[in-house]
Coordinates of C-alpha atoms (C1' of nucleotides) in Angstrom, one line a residue:
Chain A
M409 CA -28.7 -8.7 -2.1
R410 CA -25.5 -7.0 -3.1
D411 CA -24.5 -5.8 -6.3
R412 CA -21.6 -7.7 -7.8
Y413 CA -20.0 -4.6 -9.2
A414 CA -20.5 -2.3 -6.3
L415 CA -17.6 -0.6 -4.9
P416 CA -16.8 0.3 -1.2
P417 CA -17.7 4.0 -0.5
L418 CA -14.9 6.5 -0.7
P419 CA -14.8 8.9 2.2
D420 CA -15.6 12.7 1.8
A421 CA -17.1 12.1 -1.6
E422 CA -20.7 13.3 -1.0
N423 CA -20.3 16.3 -2.5
G424 CA -18.6 15.1 -5.8
V425 CA -15.0 13.7 -6.6
V426 CA -12.2 14.7 -8.8
M427 CA -10.0 11.6 -9.9
R428 CA -7.6 10.9 -12.7
F429 CA -6.0 8.2 -14.6
A430 CA -2.5 8.9 -15.3
P431 CA -0.9 6.6 -17.4
N432 CA 2.8 6.9 -19.0
P433 CA 2.5 7.2 -22.6
S434 CA 4.7 4.2 -23.5
G435 CA 2.4 2.4 -25.7
P436 CA -1.2 1.1 -25.8
L437 CA -3.3 0.5 -22.8
H438 CA -3.9 -2.9 -21.5
L439 CA -5.8 -4.9 -19.1
G440 CA -3.6 -3.7 -16.0
H441 CA -4.4 0.0 -17.1
A442 CA -8.1 -0.9 -17.4
R443 CA -8.5 -1.7 -14.0
A444 CA -7.3 1.7 -12.8
A445 CA -9.3 3.3 -15.5
A446 CA -12.4 1.5 -14.8
L447 CA -12.3 1.9 -10.9
N448 CA -11.8 5.7 -11.2
D449 CA -14.4 5.8 -13.8
A450 CA -17.0 4.1 -11.5
Y451 CA -16.4 6.2 -8.7
V452 CA -16.6 9.5 -10.7
R453 CA -20.1 8.4 -12.2
R454 CA -21.4 7.3 -8.8
Y455 CA -20.4 10.6 -7.1
G456 CA -20.2 12.8 -9.9
G457 CA -17.4 15.3 -10.6
R458 CA -14.4 15.6 -12.8
Y459 CA -12.3 12.8 -14.2
I460 CA -9.0 13.8 -15.7
L461 CA -6.7 11.9 -18.2
R462 CA -3.3 12.9 -17.4
I463 CA -0.6 12.1 -19.5
E464 CA 2.4 11.4 -17.4
D465 CA 5.1 12.1 -20.0
T466 CA 8.0 13.5 -18.0
D467 CA 10.3 11.0 -18.9
P468 CA 11.2 11.5 -22.6
K469 CA 12.8 7.9 -22.3
R470 CA 9.4 6.6 -21.9
V471 CA 7.6 8.2 -24.3
D472 CA 6.3 6.5 -27.3
P473 CA 5.0 9.4 -29.6
A474 CA 2.4 7.1 -30.9
A475 CA 1.2 6.7 -27.6
Y476 CA -0.3 10.2 -27.6
E477 CA -2.9 9.0 -30.1
T478 CA -3.4 5.3 -28.8
V479 CA -3.7 6.1 -25.2
P480 CA -6.8 8.6 -25.8
E481 CA -8.1 6.1 -28.3
D482 CA -8.2 3.3 -26.0
I483 CA -9.6 5.1 -23.2
A484 CA -12.5 6.2 -25.4
W485 CA -13.0 2.6 -26.5
L486 CA -13.3 1.7 -22.7
E487 CA -16.0 4.2 -22.6
C488 CA -14.6 6.1 -19.5
A489 CA -16.4 9.5 -18.8
I490 CA -12.9 11.6 -19.0
T491 CA -13.9 15.4 -18.7
E492 CA -10.6 16.8 -19.4
T493 CA -7.1 15.8 -20.5
V494 CA -3.7 17.1 -19.2
F495 CA -0.4 16.7 -20.5
Q496 CA 2.5 17.1 -18.1
S497 CA 4.8 18.1 -20.6
D498 CA 2.8 21.3 -20.9
R499 CA 3.1 22.2 -17.2
L500 CA 7.2 22.1 -16.8
E501 CA 6.9 25.9 -16.1
T502 CA 4.6 25.2 -13.2
Y503 CA 6.8 22.5 -11.9
Y504 CA 9.8 24.6 -11.9
D505 CA 7.6 27.5 -10.0
Y506 CA 6.6 25.0 -7.5
A507 CA 10.2 23.9 -7.0
R508 CA 11.2 27.4 -6.5
R509 CA 8.7 27.7 -3.8
L510 CA 9.6 24.4 -2.1
I511 CA 13.1 25.7 -2.1
E512 CA 12.1 29.0 -0.5
R513 CA 10.3 27.2 2.3
G514 CA 13.4 25.1 3.0
G515 CA 12.0 21.9 1.5
A516 CA 14.4 21.0 -1.3
Y517 CA 18.0 21.5 -2.0
L518 CA 19.9 21.3 -5.1
C519 CA 22.5 18.2 -4.8
T520 CA 25.6 17.7 -6.8
C521 CA 26.9 14.5 -5.1
E522 CA 27.7 11.6 -7.2
N523 CA 24.9 9.1 -7.2
E524 CA 26.7 6.3 -5.6
R525 CA 28.1 8.4 -3.0
F526 CA 24.5 10.0 -2.3
R527 CA 23.1 6.3 -2.1
E528 CA 25.9 5.4 0.6
L529 CA 25.4 8.3 2.6
R530 CA 21.4 7.6 2.5
Q531 CA 21.8 4.2 3.7
A532 CA 24.1 5.4 6.4
K533 CA 21.3 8.1 7.4
R534 CA 23.9 10.8 6.9
A535 CA 23.3 14.2 5.2
C536 CA 25.2 15.0 2.1
P537 CA 27.3 18.1 2.1
C538 CA 24.7 19.9 -0.3
R539 CA 22.0 19.4 2.3
S540 CA 23.4 22.3 4.5
Q541 CA 23.4 24.9 1.5
E542 CA 21.5 28.1 2.2
T543 CA 18.2 28.9 0.7
E544 CA 19.7 31.4 -1.7
E545 CA 22.3 29.1 -2.9
S546 CA 19.9 26.3 -3.7
L547 CA 17.8 28.8 -5.4
A548 CA 20.8 30.3 -7.5
R549 CA 22.0 26.7 -8.3
F550 CA 18.6 25.6 -9.2
E551 CA 18.3 28.4 -11.9
A552 CA 21.7 27.6 -13.1
M553 CA 20.3 23.8 -13.5
L554 CA 17.5 25.3 -15.6
A555 CA 20.0 27.4 -17.4
G556 CA 21.9 24.4 -18.4
E557 CA 24.8 24.9 -16.6
Y558 CA 24.9 21.1 -15.1
A559 CA 25.3 18.1 -17.4
E560 CA 23.1 15.3 -17.2
G561 CA 23.6 13.3 -13.9
E562 CA 25.5 16.2 -12.2
A563 CA 22.6 17.8 -10.5
S564 CA 19.2 17.0 -8.9
L565 CA 16.8 18.6 -6.7
R566 CA 16.2 16.8 -3.7
V567 CA 13.2 17.0 -1.4
R568 CA 14.2 17.4 2.2
T569 CA 12.5 14.7 4.3
D570 CA 13.8 12.8 7.3
L571 CA 17.2 11.2 7.2
E572 CA 16.3 8.9 10.1
H573 CA 13.1 7.5 8.2
P574 CA 13.2 3.7 8.5
D575 CA 12.8 3.3 4.9
P576 CA 15.8 4.5 3.1
A577 CA 13.6 5.0 -0.2
L578 CA 12.0 7.8 1.6
R579 CA 15.3 9.7 2.3
D580 CA 15.7 12.9 0.7
F581 CA 14.3 11.8 -2.5
P582 CA 14.8 13.4 -6.0
A583 CA 12.4 15.9 -7.7
F584 CA 14.2 17.1 -10.5
R585 CA 17.0 16.0 -12.8
V586 CA 19.0 17.1 -15.9
L587 CA 18.2 15.0 -19.1
T588 CA 19.6 15.9 -22.1
S589 CA 20.5 12.7 -23.9
T590 CA 16.8 12.0 -25.1
L591 CA 15.0 14.7 -26.6
H592 CA 11.2 14.9 -25.7
P593 CA 8.8 14.8 -28.5
R594 CA 6.7 17.5 -27.5
V595 CA 8.7 19.8 -25.6
D596 CA 12.3 21.5 -25.6
A597 CA 13.5 21.0 -22.0
T598 CA 16.6 20.0 -20.3
V599 CA 15.1 19.7 -16.7
Y600 CA 12.5 17.4 -15.8
P601 CA 10.8 16.5 -12.7
L602 CA 10.4 13.2 -11.5
M603 CA 7.2 11.6 -10.9
N604 CA 6.7 12.3 -7.2
F605 CA 7.1 15.8 -7.5
S606 CA 4.8 16.6 -10.6
V607 CA 2.1 14.0 -9.5
A608 CA 2.2 15.9 -6.0
I609 CA 1.8 19.2 -7.6
D610 CA -0.6 18.1 -10.1
D611 CA -2.9 16.3 -7.9
H612 CA -3.1 19.4 -5.6
L613 CA -3.5 21.9 -8.4
L614 CA -5.9 19.9 -10.2
G615 CA -8.0 19.2 -7.2
C616 CA -7.8 15.7 -7.1
T617 CA -9.8 14.4 -4.0
H618 CA -9.4 10.7 -4.3
V619 CA -6.6 8.8 -6.0
I620 CA -6.8 5.2 -6.8
R621 CA -3.7 3.3 -8.1
G622 CA -1.6 0.1 -7.9
K623 CA 0.3 -0.9 -4.7
D624 CA 3.5 -0.2 -6.3
H625 CA 2.9 3.3 -5.7
I626 CA 2.5 3.0 -1.9
A627 CA 6.1 4.2 -1.2
N628 CA 5.3 7.1 -3.8
T629 CA 2.4 8.2 -1.6
R630 CA 4.6 8.4 1.3
R631 CA 7.2 10.5 -0.6
Q632 CA 4.2 12.7 -1.9
Q633 CA 3.1 13.1 1.7
F634 CA 6.3 15.0 2.4
I635 CA 5.7 17.4 -0.6
Y636 CA 2.1 17.9 0.7
D637 CA 3.5 18.6 4.2
W638 CA 5.9 21.3 3.1
F639 CA 3.4 23.2 1.4
G640 CA 0.8 22.9 4.0
W641 CA -1.7 21.0 1.6
T642 CA -4.1 18.4 2.5
P643 CA -3.7 15.2 0.4
P644 CA -6.1 13.4 -1.5
H645 CA -7.4 10.1 -0.1
F646 CA -5.5 7.3 -1.6
R647 CA -6.3 3.7 -2.1
H648 CA -4.0 1.1 -3.6
Y649 CA -5.0 -2.0 -5.1
G650 CA -2.9 -5.1 -5.4
R651 CA -1.1 -6.4 -8.5
M652 CA -3.0 -8.4 -11.0
G653 CA -1.7 -10.9 -13.3
I654 CA -3.9 -12.7 -16.2
E655 CA -2.9 -16.5 -16.8
G656 CA -0.9 -16.9 -19.8
V657 CA -0.5 -12.9 -20.6
V658 CA 2.3 -10.7 -20.7
L659 CA 0.9 -7.4 -19.2
S660 CA 4.2 -5.4 -19.4
T661 CA 4.3 -2.9 -22.2
S662 CA 8.1 -3.2 -22.7
E663 CA 7.9 -6.9 -23.0
M664 CA 5.3 -6.7 -25.6
R665 CA 7.2 -4.0 -27.4
A666 CA 10.0 -6.3 -27.4
G667 CA 8.0 -9.4 -28.7
I668 CA 6.7 -7.2 -31.5
A669 CA 9.9 -6.1 -32.6
E670 CA 11.2 -9.6 -32.8
G671 CA 8.1 -10.8 -34.6
R672 CA 6.8 -12.9 -32.1
Y673 CA 3.7 -10.8 -32.2
G674 CA 1.9 -9.7 -35.3
G675 CA 1.3 -6.1 -33.5
W676 CA -0.2 -4.5 -30.4
D677 CA -3.5 -6.1 -31.2
D678 CA -2.2 -9.6 -31.4
I679 CA -4.9 -11.6 -29.8
R680 CA -2.1 -13.3 -27.6
L681 CA -1.4 -10.1 -26.0
G682 CA -3.4 -8.3 -23.0
T683 CA -3.8 -4.8 -24.8
L684 CA -7.4 -3.5 -25.1
R685 CA -6.6 -3.6 -28.8
A686 CA -6.3 -7.1 -28.8
L687 CA -9.4 -7.7 -26.7
A688 CA -11.3 -5.4 -29.0
R689 CA -10.1 -7.3 -32.0
R690 CA -11.3 -10.6 -30.3
G691 CA -14.6 -9.2 -29.8
I692 CA -14.5 -8.5 -26.1
R693 CA -16.8 -5.7 -25.2
P694 CA -15.6 -2.6 -23.2
E695 CA -18.4 -3.1 -21.0
A696 CA -17.3 -6.7 -20.2
V697 CA -13.9 -5.3 -19.4
K698 CA -15.2 -2.7 -17.0
R699 CA -17.4 -5.1 -15.3
S700 CA -14.7 -7.6 -14.6
M701 CA -12.6 -4.8 -13.3
L702 CA -15.4 -3.5 -11.0
A703 CA -16.3 -7.2 -10.0
I704 CA -12.4 -7.7 -8.7
G705 CA -12.6 -4.1 -7.0
C706 CA -9.8 -2.6 -5.3
G707 CA -8.7 -5.1 -2.8
E708 CA -4.9 -5.0 -1.9
T709 CA -4.3 -8.8 -2.4
D710 CA -2.5 -9.9 -5.4
I711 CA -4.5 -11.8 -7.9
Q712 CA -4.3 -14.1 -10.7
Y713 CA -7.3 -13.2 -12.9
S714 CA -9.0 -16.0 -15.0
W715 CA -10.0 -15.5 -18.5
E716 CA -13.1 -17.5 -17.6
N717 CA -14.4 -14.7 -15.7
L718 CA -14.0 -12.1 -18.4
F719 CA -15.5 -14.3 -20.8
A720 CA -18.6 -15.1 -18.8
E721 CA -19.0 -11.0 -18.6
N722 CA -18.6 -10.8 -22.1
R723 CA -20.9 -13.8 -23.1
Q724 CA -23.6 -12.3 -21.2
L725 CA -23.4 -9.1 -23.3
V726 CA -22.8 -10.6 -26.6
D727 CA -25.3 -13.8 -26.7
P728 CA -28.3 -11.9 -26.9
E729 CA -27.2 -9.7 -29.9
A730 CA -25.0 -12.4 -31.8
D731 CA -26.6 -13.8 -34.8
R732 CA -26.1 -17.3 -35.3
L733 CA -24.4 -18.6 -38.5
W734 CA -22.7 -21.9 -39.4
F735 CA -19.1 -22.5 -39.9
V736 CA -17.7 -25.8 -40.8
P737 CA -14.4 -26.5 -39.6
E738 CA -12.1 -28.9 -41.8
P739 CA -15.0 -29.6 -44.2
V740 CA -15.6 -33.0 -45.7
T741 CA -17.7 -33.3 -48.8
V742 CA -20.5 -35.8 -48.4
E743 CA -23.0 -37.0 -51.0
V744 CA -26.5 -37.7 -49.4
T745 CA -28.8 -40.2 -51.5
G746 CA -32.5 -40.3 -51.3
A747 CA -33.2 -36.7 -50.6
M748 CA -34.8 -34.2 -52.7
P749 CA -33.5 -30.6 -53.2
Q750 CA -34.8 -28.3 -50.6
V751 CA -34.2 -25.0 -48.7
S752 CA -33.6 -24.9 -45.0
R753 CA -34.3 -21.8 -43.2
P754 CA -32.5 -21.7 -39.6
L755 CA -33.3 -19.0 -37.2
R756 CA -31.1 -15.9 -37.0
H757 CA -31.4 -15.9 -33.1
P758 CA -33.2 -19.0 -31.4
G759 CA -34.1 -16.4 -28.8
D760 CA -35.3 -13.9 -30.8
P761 CA -37.2 -15.5 -33.8
A762 CA -38.5 -12.0 -35.1
R763 CA -35.0 -11.5 -36.3
G764 CA -35.9 -13.9 -39.2
T765 CA -34.1 -16.6 -40.9
R766 CA -31.7 -17.1 -43.5
E767 CA -31.7 -19.6 -46.3
L768 CA -29.4 -22.6 -47.1
G769 CA -30.2 -24.7 -50.3
F770 CA -29.8 -28.5 -49.9
D771 CA -29.0 -30.1 -53.2
R772 CA -27.4 -33.6 -52.7
V773 CA -24.0 -32.8 -51.6
V774 CA -23.0 -31.3 -48.2
L775 CA -20.0 -30.2 -46.2
V776 CA -19.7 -31.2 -42.6
P777 CA -17.0 -30.8 -40.0
K778 CA -14.6 -33.7 -40.2
D779 CA -14.6 -34.3 -36.6
E780 CA -18.3 -35.4 -36.7
L781 CA -17.5 -38.2 -39.1
D782 CA -15.3 -39.8 -36.8
Q783 CA -17.8 -40.4 -34.1
D784 CA -18.9 -43.7 -33.3
V785 CA -22.4 -43.0 -34.2
S786 CA -24.6 -44.2 -37.0
M787 CA -27.0 -41.6 -37.4
L788 CA -26.6 -37.8 -37.6
R789 CA -29.0 -34.8 -37.7
L790 CA -28.1 -32.3 -40.4
K791 CA -29.3 -29.2 -38.2
D792 CA -32.6 -27.8 -39.5
L793 CA -32.7 -30.1 -42.4
F794 CA -33.1 -34.1 -42.0
N795 CA -31.7 -37.2 -40.3
V796 CA -29.1 -39.2 -42.3
R797 CA -27.6 -42.3 -41.6
M798 CA -23.9 -42.7 -42.1
G799 CA -22.3 -45.3 -44.3
T800 CA -19.4 -45.8 -46.2
D801 CA -18.7 -46.5 -50.0
Q802 CA -15.1 -47.3 -51.0
D803 CA -13.6 -45.4 -48.0
R804 CA -15.8 -42.3 -48.5
T805 CA -18.4 -41.5 -46.0
R806 CA -21.9 -41.4 -47.4
F807 CA -25.0 -40.3 -46.2
T808 CA -28.7 -41.8 -46.7
Y809 CA -31.7 -39.6 -46.0
A810 CA -33.2 -41.3 -42.9
G811 CA -36.4 -39.0 -42.2
D812 CA -37.3 -35.8 -41.1
D813 CA -38.3 -36.4 -37.4
L814 CA -36.5 -34.9 -34.9
A815 CA -37.7 -36.9 -32.2
E816 CA -36.1 -40.0 -33.8
A817 CA -32.7 -38.4 -34.0
R818 CA -32.7 -37.6 -30.3
A819 CA -33.9 -41.2 -29.6
A820 CA -30.9 -42.2 -31.5
H821 CA -28.7 -39.7 -29.7
A822 CA -27.9 -38.6 -33.1
P823 CA -25.5 -35.5 -33.0
I824 CA -27.0 -32.6 -34.5
V825 CA -24.3 -31.1 -36.9
Q826 CA -24.1 -27.7 -38.8
W827 CA -23.7 -28.3 -42.5
L828 CA -23.2 -26.3 -45.7
P829 CA -24.1 -26.6 -49.3
L830 CA -21.2 -27.5 -51.7
G831 CA -21.6 -24.2 -53.7
A832 CA -22.7 -21.4 -51.5
T833 CA -19.7 -21.0 -49.0
L834 CA -17.0 -18.6 -48.2
P835 CA -13.6 -19.9 -47.0
C836 CA -12.9 -19.1 -43.5
T837 CA -10.1 -18.9 -41.1
L838 CA -10.9 -19.1 -37.4
C839 CA -7.8 -17.6 -35.6
R840 CA -7.6 -18.7 -32.1
P841 CA -4.9 -18.2 -29.4
E842 CA -3.9 -22.0 -29.6
G843 CA -3.9 -21.7 -33.7
D844 CA -5.8 -21.3 -36.9
V845 CA -8.8 -23.5 -37.9
H846 CA -9.6 -23.4 -41.6
G847 CA -13.1 -24.1 -43.0
V848 CA -16.1 -22.6 -44.8
C849 CA -18.9 -20.3 -43.5
E850 CA -22.0 -19.1 -44.8
P851 CA -21.8 -16.3 -47.2
A852 CA -23.8 -14.0 -45.1
V853 CA -21.0 -13.9 -42.7
A854 CA -19.5 -11.5 -45.0
E855 CA -22.0 -9.0 -44.0
K856 CA -21.0 -9.0 -40.4
V857 CA -17.5 -7.5 -40.7
D858 CA -16.4 -6.1 -37.3
R859 CA -19.4 -8.0 -35.4
V860 CA -19.6 -10.5 -32.9
I861 CA -21.8 -13.5 -34.2
Q862 CA -21.9 -17.0 -33.0
F863 CA -20.6 -19.9 -35.0
E864 CA -23.2 -22.6 -33.8
R865 CA -21.4 -25.2 -31.8
V866 CA -18.0 -23.5 -32.2
G867 CA -18.2 -20.3 -30.3
F868 CA -18.7 -16.7 -30.4
V869 CA -16.3 -15.1 -33.1
R870 CA -15.6 -11.4 -34.4
V871 CA -15.5 -11.3 -37.8
D872 CA -12.4 -9.4 -38.8
S873 CA -12.1 -9.0 -42.5
V874 CA -13.3 -10.5 -45.9
G875 CA -10.7 -10.6 -48.6
P876 CA -10.0 -12.6 -51.7
D877 CA -9.0 -15.5 -49.6
G878 CA -12.4 -15.6 -47.7
V879 CA -13.3 -14.5 -44.1
V880 CA -11.0 -14.1 -41.1
A881 CA -12.7 -14.4 -37.8
Y882 CA -11.2 -14.4 -34.2
L883 CA -12.6 -16.7 -31.6
T884 CA -14.0 -14.3 -28.8
H885 CA -14.7 -17.6 -26.4
R886 CA -17.0 -20.4 -26.6
Chain B
rG485 C1' 18.7 -7.4 4.1
rC486 C1' 15.6 -3.2 5.4
rU487 C1' 10.8 -0.7 5.1
rG488 C1' 5.7 -1.9 4.4
rC489 C1' 1.1 -4.5 2.7
rU490 C1' -1.8 -8.7 2.2
rA491 C1' -3.5 -14.0 3.2
rU492 C1' -11.6 -16.9 2.2
rA493 C1' -13.3 -22.6 -2.7
rG494 C1' -9.8 -24.1 -9.5
rU495 C1' -10.6 -18.5 -10.4
rG496 C1' -12.7 -13.6 -8.7
rU497 C1' -15.6 -11.7 -4.5
rA498 C1' -18.8 -10.5 0.3
rG499 C1' -18.0 -11.0 5.5
rU500 C1' -13.1 -8.7 9.1
rC501 C1' -13.3 -1.8 11.0
rC502 C1' -17.9 -2.5 15.7
rG503 C1' -16.5 -11.3 17.8
rG504 C1' -22.6 -14.4 18.1
rC505 C1' -27.7 -13.5 13.2
rC506 C1' -21.2 -17.3 8.9
rA507 C1' -22.2 -25.3 9.6
rA508 C1' -19.4 -18.4 5.6
rU509 C1' -21.9 -14.4 0.1
rC510 C1' -22.3 -13.7 -5.0
rA511 C1' -20.2 -14.8 -9.8
rU512 C1' -17.5 -18.0 -12.5
rG513 C1' -15.9 -23.0 -13.2
rU514 C1' -16.5 -28.4 -13.1
rC515 C1' -20.2 -32.2 -12.9
rG516 C1' -25.5 -34.1 -13.4
rG517 C1' -30.4 -32.9 -14.9
rC518 C1' -34.3 -29.7 -17.3
rC519 C1' -35.3 -26.8 -21.7
rU520 C1' -33.3 -26.6 -26.8
rU521 C1' -33.1 -28.5 -34.5
rU522 C1' -25.9 -25.1 -31.2
rC523 C1' -21.5 -28.2 -27.0
rA524 C1' -24.8 -21.3 -26.6
rC525 C1' -28.5 -18.7 -23.6
rG526 C1' -31.9 -19.9 -19.7
rC527 C1' -33.6 -22.7 -15.4
rC528 C1' -32.7 -26.7 -11.1
rG529 C1' -29.2 -29.3 -8.4
rA530 C1' -24.5 -30.9 -6.9
rC531 C1' -19.0 -30.1 -5.8
rG532 C1' -15.5 -26.7 -3.6
rA533 C1' -12.7 -22.1 1.2
rC534 C1' -11.8 -19.0 6.3
rU535 C1' -2.6 -20.3 5.3
rG536 C1' -0.5 -23.1 10.0
rG537 C1' -0.1 -22.9 15.2
rG538 C1' -0.9 -20.6 19.8
rG539 C1' -3.7 -17.1 23.0
rU540 C1' -8.2 -13.8 24.7
rU541 C1' -13.2 -15.2 25.0
rC542 C1' -19.4 -18.4 27.2
rG543 C1' -18.2 -17.8 22.0
rA544 C1' -13.2 -16.1 16.7
rA545 C1' -13.1 -16.2 9.6
rU546 C1' -13.4 -11.5 12.5
rC547 C1' -9.1 -9.5 18.2
rC548 C1' -3.7 -10.6 20.0
rC549 C1' 1.3 -13.3 19.3
rC550 C1' 4.4 -16.3 16.6
rA551 C1' 5.1 -19.0 12.0
rU552 C1' 4.7 -19.7 6.7
rA553 C1' 3.7 -17.8 2.1
rG554 C1' 3.0 -13.9 -1.6
rC555 C1' 3.8 -8.9 -3.1
rA556 C1' 5.5 -4.0 -3.2
rG557 C1' 9.5 -0.3 -2.6
rC558 C1' 14.6 0.6 -1.3
rA559 C1' 15.9 4.3 -9.7
rC560 C1' 18.3 11.1 -11.3
rC561 C1' 11.3 5.2 -14.2
rA562 C1' 6.1 5.9 -13.9

RNA sequence: GCUGCUAUAGUGUAGUCCGGCCAAUCAUGUCGGCCUUUCACGCCGACGACUGGGGUUCGAAUCCCCAUAGCAGCACCA
């Protein structure tokens, strides 16, 4: 039987691979990044080799300095087997050097045409005047560009491709531009390579054998091919997967940033966001994220992924480990008559009795979920305690002890309900994407900060914090 | 508009290269049942798809053509 997480084999991979995950440091990583990171990671683990984290920070306008911290953190959380980290901003001299070599080979020229003018010419499949310049002149003008003799927008180094190419996007695309209006947080530069140039140079120099990335890069792959051709290099094997959306979630860093700035979201780990930090905060395991991404694979079809699939992966991981505890949402105080004080000892985990029990003392008054009282039943089973008959006394619900026999409760189709003693509880807020629920929980929940537990009959939650106002927990999923 | 890619159940996915073993795989979901002092887990069962139309062929999810739909690119972003 086929492994659900198995990926198709890669060509020429038998002797190991060199792959890379190359994000733009513009913010924390999200599910979209996770797909690329997980796919590449899985192949490196399968074939052995190197896995490069390459920070693509050649556009200072798109660099968020904080991301130099958050991106490696996020990738570590995802447990990807990164073997080395490379910053493109450290490699500017290398790119300049290869630019000179490309010019010498006749593969690039320095263009000083106005943008709009160039676009018109390109559309018409016509060469711009700069295209015919001598190699020497291109070289000299490129040095002048590096020396700061051109202002922003005045010059760019273009790769000589094919003016007749049916796709105008591939005709003489730019490789370098001048950028002085925005300072780079890490380096002092005025000339930056464009993505297609730095990526082609780096993939070759770092020895990348296979590249897996989104299909939004298909045109870039063709552009990069021209660079490989000029240098006589063999390109890596490429594979492009389709666009992925997730129901109800924004996977755009800029949109998330705007939402945070406007106060619509509490931060990058707001549980309504698709960032890895938000998933972590909800109690989604990195392994569940990776498995989901591997199950999706690298098909070229666009997909609308469903949370259900991710949740199912996570539930499988979390269920055997999560201790069971009780949370009573919207608690109602009810007096129980006819029963002696006693101690109930529910199991910490029904599948693993060895983990022991916790103690809940019953003494006349209990807190039960409000919703349970609205049901059209006359009998209730207080879980791990006894049966009660529901009655009312002056508009208030009252319980009367109705025996210990579980079979009787089943026969009467009595709901089995979690409860808590009046005294020994902690206030608890359960945060869900649809809104918060207030209630009380067992005091033992306070020992579970940062862990995923199951609130029985409610769902899995991650205990986020314990403060003076009680416990804050996030609903992971049911 | 131009250039290109893709199209299997509610969702994701296998099968498509090399046509028959596919009345189409697996997971998830929904419903029902069993188990159970949780509405969880586990187990059993049911539901549910080859975008449409032509063609080639003894035979098409698979090959060809057309249509339709979606997506990507057409940035001095990555």
